[in-house]
PDB file of C-alpha atoms in Angstrom:
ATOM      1  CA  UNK A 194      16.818  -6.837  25.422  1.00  0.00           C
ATOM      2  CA  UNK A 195      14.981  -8.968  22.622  1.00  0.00           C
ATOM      3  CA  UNK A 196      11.942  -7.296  21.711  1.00  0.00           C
ATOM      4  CA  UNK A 197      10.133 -10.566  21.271  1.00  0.00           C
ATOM      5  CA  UNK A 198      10.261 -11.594  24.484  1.00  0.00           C
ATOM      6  CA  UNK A 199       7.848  -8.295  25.050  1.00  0.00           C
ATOM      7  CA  UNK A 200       5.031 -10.571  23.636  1.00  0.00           C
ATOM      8  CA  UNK A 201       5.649 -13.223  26.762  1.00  0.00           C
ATOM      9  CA  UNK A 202       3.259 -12.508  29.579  1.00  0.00           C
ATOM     10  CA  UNK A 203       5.854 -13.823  32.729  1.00  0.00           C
ATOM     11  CA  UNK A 204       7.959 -10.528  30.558  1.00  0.00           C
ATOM     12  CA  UNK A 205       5.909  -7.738  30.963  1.00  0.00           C
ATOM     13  CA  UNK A 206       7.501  -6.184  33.996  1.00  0.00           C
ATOM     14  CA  UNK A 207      10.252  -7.197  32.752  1.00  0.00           C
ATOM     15  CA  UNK A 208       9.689  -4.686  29.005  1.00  0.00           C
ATOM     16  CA  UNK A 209       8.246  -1.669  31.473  1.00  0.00           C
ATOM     17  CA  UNK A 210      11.261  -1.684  33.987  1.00  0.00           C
ATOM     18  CA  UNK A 211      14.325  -2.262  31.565  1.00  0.00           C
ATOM     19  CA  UNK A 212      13.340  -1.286  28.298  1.00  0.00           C
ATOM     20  CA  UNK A 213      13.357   2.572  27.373  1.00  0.00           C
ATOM     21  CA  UNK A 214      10.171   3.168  25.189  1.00  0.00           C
ATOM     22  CA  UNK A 215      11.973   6.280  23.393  1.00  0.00           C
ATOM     23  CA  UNK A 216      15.290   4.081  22.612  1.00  0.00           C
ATOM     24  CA  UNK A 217      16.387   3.597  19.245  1.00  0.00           C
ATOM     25  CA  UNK A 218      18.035   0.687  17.179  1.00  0.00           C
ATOM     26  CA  UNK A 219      19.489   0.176  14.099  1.00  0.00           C
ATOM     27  CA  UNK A 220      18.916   3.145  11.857  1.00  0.00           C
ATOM     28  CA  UNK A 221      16.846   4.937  13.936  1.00  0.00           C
ATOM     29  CA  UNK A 222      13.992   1.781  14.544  1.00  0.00           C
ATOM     30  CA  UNK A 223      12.488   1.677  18.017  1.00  0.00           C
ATOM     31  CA  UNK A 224      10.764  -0.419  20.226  1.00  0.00           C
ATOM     32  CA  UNK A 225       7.300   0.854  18.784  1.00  0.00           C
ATOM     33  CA  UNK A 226       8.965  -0.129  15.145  1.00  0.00           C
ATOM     34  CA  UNK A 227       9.485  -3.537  16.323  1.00  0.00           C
ATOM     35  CA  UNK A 228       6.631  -4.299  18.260  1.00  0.00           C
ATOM     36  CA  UNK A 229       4.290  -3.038  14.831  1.00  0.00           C
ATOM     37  CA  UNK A 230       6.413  -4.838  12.198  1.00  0.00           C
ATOM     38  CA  UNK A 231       5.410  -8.111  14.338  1.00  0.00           C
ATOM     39  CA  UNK A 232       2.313  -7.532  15.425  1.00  0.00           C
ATOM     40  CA  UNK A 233       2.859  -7.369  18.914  1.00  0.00           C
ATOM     41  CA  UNK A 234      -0.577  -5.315  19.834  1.00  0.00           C
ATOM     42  CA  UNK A 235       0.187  -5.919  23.771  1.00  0.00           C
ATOM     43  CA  UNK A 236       3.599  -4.954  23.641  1.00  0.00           C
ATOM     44  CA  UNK A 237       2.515  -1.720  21.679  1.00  0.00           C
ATOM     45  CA  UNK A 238      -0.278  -1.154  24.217  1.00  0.00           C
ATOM     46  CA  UNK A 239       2.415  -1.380  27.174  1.00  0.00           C
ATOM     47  CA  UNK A 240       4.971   1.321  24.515  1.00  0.00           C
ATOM     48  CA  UNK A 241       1.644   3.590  24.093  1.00  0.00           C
ATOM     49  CA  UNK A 242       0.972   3.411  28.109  1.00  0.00           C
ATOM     50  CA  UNK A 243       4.771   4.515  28.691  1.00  0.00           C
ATOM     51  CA  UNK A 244       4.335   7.698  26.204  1.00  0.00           C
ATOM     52  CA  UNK A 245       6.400   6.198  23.656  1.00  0.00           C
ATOM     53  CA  UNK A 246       6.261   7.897  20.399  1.00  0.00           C
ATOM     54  CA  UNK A 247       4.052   5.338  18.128  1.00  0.00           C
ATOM     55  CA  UNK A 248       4.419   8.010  15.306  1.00  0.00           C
ATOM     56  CA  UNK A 249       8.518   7.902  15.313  1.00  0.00           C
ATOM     57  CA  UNK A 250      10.413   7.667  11.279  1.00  0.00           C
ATOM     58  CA  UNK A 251      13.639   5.725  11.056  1.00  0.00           C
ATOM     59  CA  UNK A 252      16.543   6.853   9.128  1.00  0.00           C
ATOM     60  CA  UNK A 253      14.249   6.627   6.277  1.00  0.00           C
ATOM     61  CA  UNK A 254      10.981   8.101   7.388  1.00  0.00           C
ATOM     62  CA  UNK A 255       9.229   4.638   8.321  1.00  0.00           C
ATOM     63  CA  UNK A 256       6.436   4.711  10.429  1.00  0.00           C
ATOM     64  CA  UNK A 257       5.308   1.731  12.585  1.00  0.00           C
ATOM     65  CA  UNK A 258       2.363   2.299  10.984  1.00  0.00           C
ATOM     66  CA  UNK A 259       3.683   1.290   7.663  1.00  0.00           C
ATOM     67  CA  UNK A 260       5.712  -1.444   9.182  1.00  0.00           C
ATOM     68  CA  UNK A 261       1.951  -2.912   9.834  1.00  0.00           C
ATOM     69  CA  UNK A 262       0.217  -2.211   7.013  1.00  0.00           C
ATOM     70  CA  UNK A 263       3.353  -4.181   4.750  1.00  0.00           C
ATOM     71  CA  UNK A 264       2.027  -6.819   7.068  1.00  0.00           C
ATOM     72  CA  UNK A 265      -1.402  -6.718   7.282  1.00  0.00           C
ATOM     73  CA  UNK A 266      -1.641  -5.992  10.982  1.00  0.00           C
ATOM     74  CA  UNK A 267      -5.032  -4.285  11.240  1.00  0.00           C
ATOM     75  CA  UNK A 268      -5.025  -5.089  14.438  1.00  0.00           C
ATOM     76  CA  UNK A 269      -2.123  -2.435  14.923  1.00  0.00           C
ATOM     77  CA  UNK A 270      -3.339  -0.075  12.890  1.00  0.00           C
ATOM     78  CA  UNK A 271      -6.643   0.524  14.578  1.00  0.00           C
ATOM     79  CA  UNK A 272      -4.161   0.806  17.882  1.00  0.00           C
ATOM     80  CA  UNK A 273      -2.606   2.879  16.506  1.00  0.00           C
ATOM     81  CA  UNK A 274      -5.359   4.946  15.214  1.00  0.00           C
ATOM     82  CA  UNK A 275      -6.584   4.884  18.253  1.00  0.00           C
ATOM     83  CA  UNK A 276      -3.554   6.338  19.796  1.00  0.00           C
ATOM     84  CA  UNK A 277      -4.190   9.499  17.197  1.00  0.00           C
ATOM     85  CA  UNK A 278      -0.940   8.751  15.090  1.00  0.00           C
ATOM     86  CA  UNK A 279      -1.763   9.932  11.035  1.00  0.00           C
ATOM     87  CA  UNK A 280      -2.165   6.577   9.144  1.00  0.00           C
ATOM     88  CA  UNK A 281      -1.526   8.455   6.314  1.00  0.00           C
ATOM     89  CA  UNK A 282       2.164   9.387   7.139  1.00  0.00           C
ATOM     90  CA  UNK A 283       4.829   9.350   3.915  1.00  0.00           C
ATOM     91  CA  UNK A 284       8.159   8.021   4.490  1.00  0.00           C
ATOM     92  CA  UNK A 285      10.977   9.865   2.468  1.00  0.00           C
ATOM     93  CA  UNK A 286       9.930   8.986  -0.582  1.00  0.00           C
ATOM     94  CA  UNK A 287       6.301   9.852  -0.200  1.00  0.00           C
ATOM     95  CA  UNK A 288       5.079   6.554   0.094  1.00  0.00           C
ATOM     96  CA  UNK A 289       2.440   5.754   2.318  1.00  0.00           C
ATOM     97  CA  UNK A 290       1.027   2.726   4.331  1.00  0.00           C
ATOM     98  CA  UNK A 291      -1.866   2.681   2.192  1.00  0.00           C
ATOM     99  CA  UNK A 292       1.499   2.173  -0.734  1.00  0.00           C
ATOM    100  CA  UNK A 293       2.669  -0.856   1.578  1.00  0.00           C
ATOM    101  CA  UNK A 294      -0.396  -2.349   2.166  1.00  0.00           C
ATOM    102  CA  UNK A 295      -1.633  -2.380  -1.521  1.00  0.00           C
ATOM    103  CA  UNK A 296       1.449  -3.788  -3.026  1.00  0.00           C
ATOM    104  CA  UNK A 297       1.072  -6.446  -0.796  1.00  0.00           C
ATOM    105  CA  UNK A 298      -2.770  -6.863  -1.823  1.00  0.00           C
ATOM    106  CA  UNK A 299      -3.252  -6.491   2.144  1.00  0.00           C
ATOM    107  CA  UNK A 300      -7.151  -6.202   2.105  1.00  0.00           C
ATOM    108  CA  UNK A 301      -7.761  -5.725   5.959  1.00  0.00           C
ATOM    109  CA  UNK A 302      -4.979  -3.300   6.109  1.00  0.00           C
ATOM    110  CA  UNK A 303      -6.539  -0.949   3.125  1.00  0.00           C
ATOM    111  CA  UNK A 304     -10.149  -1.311   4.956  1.00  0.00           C
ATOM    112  CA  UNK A 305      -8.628  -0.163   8.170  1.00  0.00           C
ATOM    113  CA  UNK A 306      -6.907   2.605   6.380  1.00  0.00           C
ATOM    114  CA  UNK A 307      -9.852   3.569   4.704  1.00  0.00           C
ATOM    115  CA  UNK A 308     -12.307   3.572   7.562  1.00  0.00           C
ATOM    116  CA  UNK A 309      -9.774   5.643   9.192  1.00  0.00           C
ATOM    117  CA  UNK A 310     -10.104   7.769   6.172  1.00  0.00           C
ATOM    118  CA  UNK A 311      -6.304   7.618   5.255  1.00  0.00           C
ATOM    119  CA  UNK A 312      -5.604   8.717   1.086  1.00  0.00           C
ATOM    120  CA  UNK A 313      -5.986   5.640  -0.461  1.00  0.00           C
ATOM    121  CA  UNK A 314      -5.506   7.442  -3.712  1.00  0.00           C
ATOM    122  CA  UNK A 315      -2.124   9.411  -2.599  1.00  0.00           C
ATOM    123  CA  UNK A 316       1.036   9.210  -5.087  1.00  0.00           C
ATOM    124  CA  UNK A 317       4.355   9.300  -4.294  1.00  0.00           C
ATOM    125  CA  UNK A 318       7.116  11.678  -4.496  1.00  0.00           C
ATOM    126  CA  UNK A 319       7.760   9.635  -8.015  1.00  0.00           C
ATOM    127  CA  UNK A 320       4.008   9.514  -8.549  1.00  0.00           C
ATOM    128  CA  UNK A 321       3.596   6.260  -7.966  1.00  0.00           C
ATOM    129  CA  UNK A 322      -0.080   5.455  -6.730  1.00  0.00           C
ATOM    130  CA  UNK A 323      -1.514   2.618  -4.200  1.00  0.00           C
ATOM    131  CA  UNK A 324      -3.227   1.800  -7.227  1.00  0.00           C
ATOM    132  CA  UNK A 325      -0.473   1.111  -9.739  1.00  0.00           C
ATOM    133  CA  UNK A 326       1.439  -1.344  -7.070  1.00  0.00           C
ATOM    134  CA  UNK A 327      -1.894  -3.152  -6.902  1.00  0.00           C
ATOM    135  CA  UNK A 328      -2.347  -3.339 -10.188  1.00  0.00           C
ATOM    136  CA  UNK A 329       1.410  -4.804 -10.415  1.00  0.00           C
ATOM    137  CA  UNK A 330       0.835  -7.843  -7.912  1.00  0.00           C
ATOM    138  CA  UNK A 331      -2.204  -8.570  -9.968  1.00  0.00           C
ATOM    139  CA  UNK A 332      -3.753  -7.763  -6.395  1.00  0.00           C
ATOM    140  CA  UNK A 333      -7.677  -7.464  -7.877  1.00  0.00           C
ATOM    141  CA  UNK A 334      -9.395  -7.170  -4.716  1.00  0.00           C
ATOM    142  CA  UNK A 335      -7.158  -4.451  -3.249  1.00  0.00           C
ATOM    143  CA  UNK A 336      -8.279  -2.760  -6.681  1.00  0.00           C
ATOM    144  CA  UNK A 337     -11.805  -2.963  -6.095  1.00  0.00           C
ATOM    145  CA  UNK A 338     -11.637  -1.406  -2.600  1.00  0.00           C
ATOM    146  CA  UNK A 339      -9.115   1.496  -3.697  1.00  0.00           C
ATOM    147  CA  UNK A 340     -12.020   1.772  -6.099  1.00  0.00           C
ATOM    148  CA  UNK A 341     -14.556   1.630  -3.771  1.00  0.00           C
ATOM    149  CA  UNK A 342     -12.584   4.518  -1.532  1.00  0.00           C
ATOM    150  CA  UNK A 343     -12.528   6.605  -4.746  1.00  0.00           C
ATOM    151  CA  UNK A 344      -9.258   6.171  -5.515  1.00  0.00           C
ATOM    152  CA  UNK A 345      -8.348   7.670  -9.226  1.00  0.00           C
ATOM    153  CA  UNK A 346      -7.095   3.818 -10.657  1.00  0.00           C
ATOM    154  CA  UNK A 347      -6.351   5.305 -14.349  1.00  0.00           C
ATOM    155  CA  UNK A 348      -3.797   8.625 -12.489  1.00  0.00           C
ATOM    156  CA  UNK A 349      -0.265   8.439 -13.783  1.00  0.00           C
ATOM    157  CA  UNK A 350       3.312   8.673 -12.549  1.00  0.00           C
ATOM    158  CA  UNK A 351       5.234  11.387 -13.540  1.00  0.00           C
ATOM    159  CA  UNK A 352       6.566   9.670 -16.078  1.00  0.00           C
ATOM    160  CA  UNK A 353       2.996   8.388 -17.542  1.00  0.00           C
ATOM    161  CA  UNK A 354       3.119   5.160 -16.192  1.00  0.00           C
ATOM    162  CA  UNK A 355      -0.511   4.292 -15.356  1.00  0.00           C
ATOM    163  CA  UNK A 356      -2.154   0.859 -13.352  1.00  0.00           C
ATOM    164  CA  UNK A 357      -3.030   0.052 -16.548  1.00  0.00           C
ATOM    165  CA  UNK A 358       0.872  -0.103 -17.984  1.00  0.00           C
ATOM    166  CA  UNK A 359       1.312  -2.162 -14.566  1.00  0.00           C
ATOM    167  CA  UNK A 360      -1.571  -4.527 -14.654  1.00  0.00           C
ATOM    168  CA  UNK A 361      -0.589  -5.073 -18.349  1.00  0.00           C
ATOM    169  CA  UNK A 362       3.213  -5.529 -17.901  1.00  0.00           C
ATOM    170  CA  UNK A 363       2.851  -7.916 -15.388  1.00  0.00           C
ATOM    171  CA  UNK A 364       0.247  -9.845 -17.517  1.00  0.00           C
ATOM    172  CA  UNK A 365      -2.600  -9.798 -14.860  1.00  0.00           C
ATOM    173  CA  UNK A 366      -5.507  -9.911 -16.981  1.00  0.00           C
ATOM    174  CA  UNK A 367      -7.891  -9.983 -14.234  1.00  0.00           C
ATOM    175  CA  UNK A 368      -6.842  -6.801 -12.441  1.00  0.00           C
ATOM    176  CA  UNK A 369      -7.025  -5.032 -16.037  1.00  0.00           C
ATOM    177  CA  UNK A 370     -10.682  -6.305 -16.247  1.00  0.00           C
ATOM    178  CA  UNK A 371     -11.307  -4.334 -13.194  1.00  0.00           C
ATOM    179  CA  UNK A 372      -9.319  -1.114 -14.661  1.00  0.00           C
ATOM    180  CA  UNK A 373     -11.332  -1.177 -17.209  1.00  0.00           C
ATOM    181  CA  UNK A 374     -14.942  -1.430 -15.823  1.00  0.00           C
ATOM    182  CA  UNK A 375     -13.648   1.614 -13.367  1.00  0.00           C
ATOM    183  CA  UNK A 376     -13.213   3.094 -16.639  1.00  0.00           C
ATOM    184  CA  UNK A 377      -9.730   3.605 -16.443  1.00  0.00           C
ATOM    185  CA  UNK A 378      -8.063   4.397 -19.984  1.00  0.00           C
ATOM    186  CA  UNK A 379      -6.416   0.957 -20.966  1.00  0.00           C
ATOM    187  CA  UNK A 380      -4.295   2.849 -24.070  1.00  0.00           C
ATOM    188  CA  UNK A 381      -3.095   5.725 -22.521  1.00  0.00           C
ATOM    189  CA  UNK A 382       0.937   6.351 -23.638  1.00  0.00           C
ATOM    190  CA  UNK A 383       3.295   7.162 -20.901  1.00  0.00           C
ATOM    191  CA  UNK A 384       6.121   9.568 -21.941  1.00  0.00           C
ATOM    192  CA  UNK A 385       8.103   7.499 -24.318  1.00  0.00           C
ATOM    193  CA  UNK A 386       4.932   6.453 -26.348  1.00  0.00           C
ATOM    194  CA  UNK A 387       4.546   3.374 -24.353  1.00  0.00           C
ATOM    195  CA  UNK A 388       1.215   1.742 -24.297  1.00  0.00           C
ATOM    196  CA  UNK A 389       0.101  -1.150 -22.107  1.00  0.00           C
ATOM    197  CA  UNK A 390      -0.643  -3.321 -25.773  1.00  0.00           C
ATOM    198  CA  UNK A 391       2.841  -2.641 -26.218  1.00  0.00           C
ATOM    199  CA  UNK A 392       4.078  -3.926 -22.855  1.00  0.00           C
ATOM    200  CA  UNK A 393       1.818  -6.614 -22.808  1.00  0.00           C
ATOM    201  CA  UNK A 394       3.005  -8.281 -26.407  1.00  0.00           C
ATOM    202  CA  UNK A 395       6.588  -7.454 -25.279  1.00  0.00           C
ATOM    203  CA  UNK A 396       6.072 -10.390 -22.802  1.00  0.00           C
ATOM    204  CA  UNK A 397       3.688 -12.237 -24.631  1.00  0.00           C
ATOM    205  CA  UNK A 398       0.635 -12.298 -22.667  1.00  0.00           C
ATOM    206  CA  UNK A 399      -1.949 -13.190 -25.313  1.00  0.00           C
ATOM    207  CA  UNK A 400      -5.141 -12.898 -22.962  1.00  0.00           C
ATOM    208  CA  UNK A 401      -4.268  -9.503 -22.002  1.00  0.00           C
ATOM    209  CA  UNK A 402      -3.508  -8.206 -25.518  1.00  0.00           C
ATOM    210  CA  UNK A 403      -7.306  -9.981 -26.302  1.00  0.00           C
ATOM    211  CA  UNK A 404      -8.710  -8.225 -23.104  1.00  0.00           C
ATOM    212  CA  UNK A 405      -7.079  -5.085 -24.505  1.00  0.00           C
ATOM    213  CA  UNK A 406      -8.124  -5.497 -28.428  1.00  0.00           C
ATOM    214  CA  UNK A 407     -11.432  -5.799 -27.255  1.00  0.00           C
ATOM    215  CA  UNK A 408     -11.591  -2.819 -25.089  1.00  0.00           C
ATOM    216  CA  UNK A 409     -10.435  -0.793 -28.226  1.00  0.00           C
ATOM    217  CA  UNK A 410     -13.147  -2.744 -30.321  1.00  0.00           C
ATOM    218  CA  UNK A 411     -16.053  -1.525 -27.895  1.00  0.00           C
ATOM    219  CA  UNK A 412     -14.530   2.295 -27.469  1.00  0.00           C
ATOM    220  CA  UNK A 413     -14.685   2.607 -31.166  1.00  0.00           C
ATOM    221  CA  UNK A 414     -17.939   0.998 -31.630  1.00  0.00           C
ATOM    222  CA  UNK A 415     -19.065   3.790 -28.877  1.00  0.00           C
ATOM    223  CA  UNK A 416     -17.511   6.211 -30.553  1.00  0.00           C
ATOM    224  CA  UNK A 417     -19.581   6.089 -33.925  1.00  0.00           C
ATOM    225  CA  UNK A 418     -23.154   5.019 -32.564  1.00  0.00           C
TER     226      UNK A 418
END
């Protein structure tokens, strides 16, 4: 059965008498996987009133709940919350739906996950912070609020790789504004010596070398008053 159809009203008897809630699809995906990744709250209402397991990983450790936050469905995610499934739940590589929703720049998604008091400052198994993929899409806004939940937005990978290094890389000057009022350090070196200055004339992105210049200008102008 197509799990679109689920979303049909003339289907729903249709979805509670032939569809198995607890059966599985490609790579371990089920009908609660489906039904989140769309945004199908009334077919995941009808799952959740059958006992279907709204917290199930794939083959991979995917959650629905990070199929919705990749795409922005807050709607799901406060189901879901509702339904007492852990927002906060890593996949196999320790990545979150707080990670999916900020690399996306998915600002309803992070506030859900943040009134439901999910990690917004988690890392990876890598490391790898909702911050830094933020700070990659040049997603500002998502910044602020990760900033606003606390979220560390200068902590590095383990291999020293900070938002800063991402904001910089990617030439988003205005997400490296925010890093720096947060007070993030803009010239921190990962492992190899890298700096974001470094990345940032590597790809020629003038107005975030000047952003950066000028943050070392008014650190050393601290420094000696």
């Amino acid at each position: 059965m197509n799990m679109f159809c689920c979303t049909e009203p003339d289907k729903r008897e249709e979805l509670q008498l032939e569809l198995d809630p607890h059966s599985e699809f490609h790579k371990g995906e089920t009908p609660a996987h489906r039904a989140a990744e769309h945004g199908h709250v009334e077919a995941l209402q009808l799952l959740r009133e059958a006992r279907a397991d709204l917290a199930a990983k794939d083959e991979e450790g995917v959650t629905p709940a990070l199929l919705a936050a990749l795409n922005n469905h807050a709607d799901v995610l406060r189901l879901l919350q509702e339904a007492g499934v852990d927002l906060g739940a890593a996949k196999k590589d320790g990545r979150t739906p707080a990670h999916a929703a900020a690399r996306k720049g998915h600002l309803q998604a992070l506030r859900l996950l943040s009134e439901a008091r999910a990690d917004l400052g988690c890392a990876s198994h890598d490391g790898t912070t909702p911050a830094q993929l933020a700070a990659q899409g040049g997603h500002g806004e998502a910044l602020q609020l990760l900033r606003e939940a606390r979220a560390d937005l200068g902590r590095a990978s383990h291999d020293g790789t900070t938002p800063a290094h991402m904001a910089a890389e990617h030439g988003h000057a205005q997400a490296l504004q925010l890093l720096r009022e947060a007070k993030a350090d803009l010239a921190a070196a990962d492992k190899e010596g890298v700096t974001p200055a470094i990345l940032a004339a590597a790809n020629g992105s003038a107005d975030v070398l000047r952003l950066l210049q000028e943050a070392m200008a008014c650190r050393i102008l601290r420094s000696i008053r």
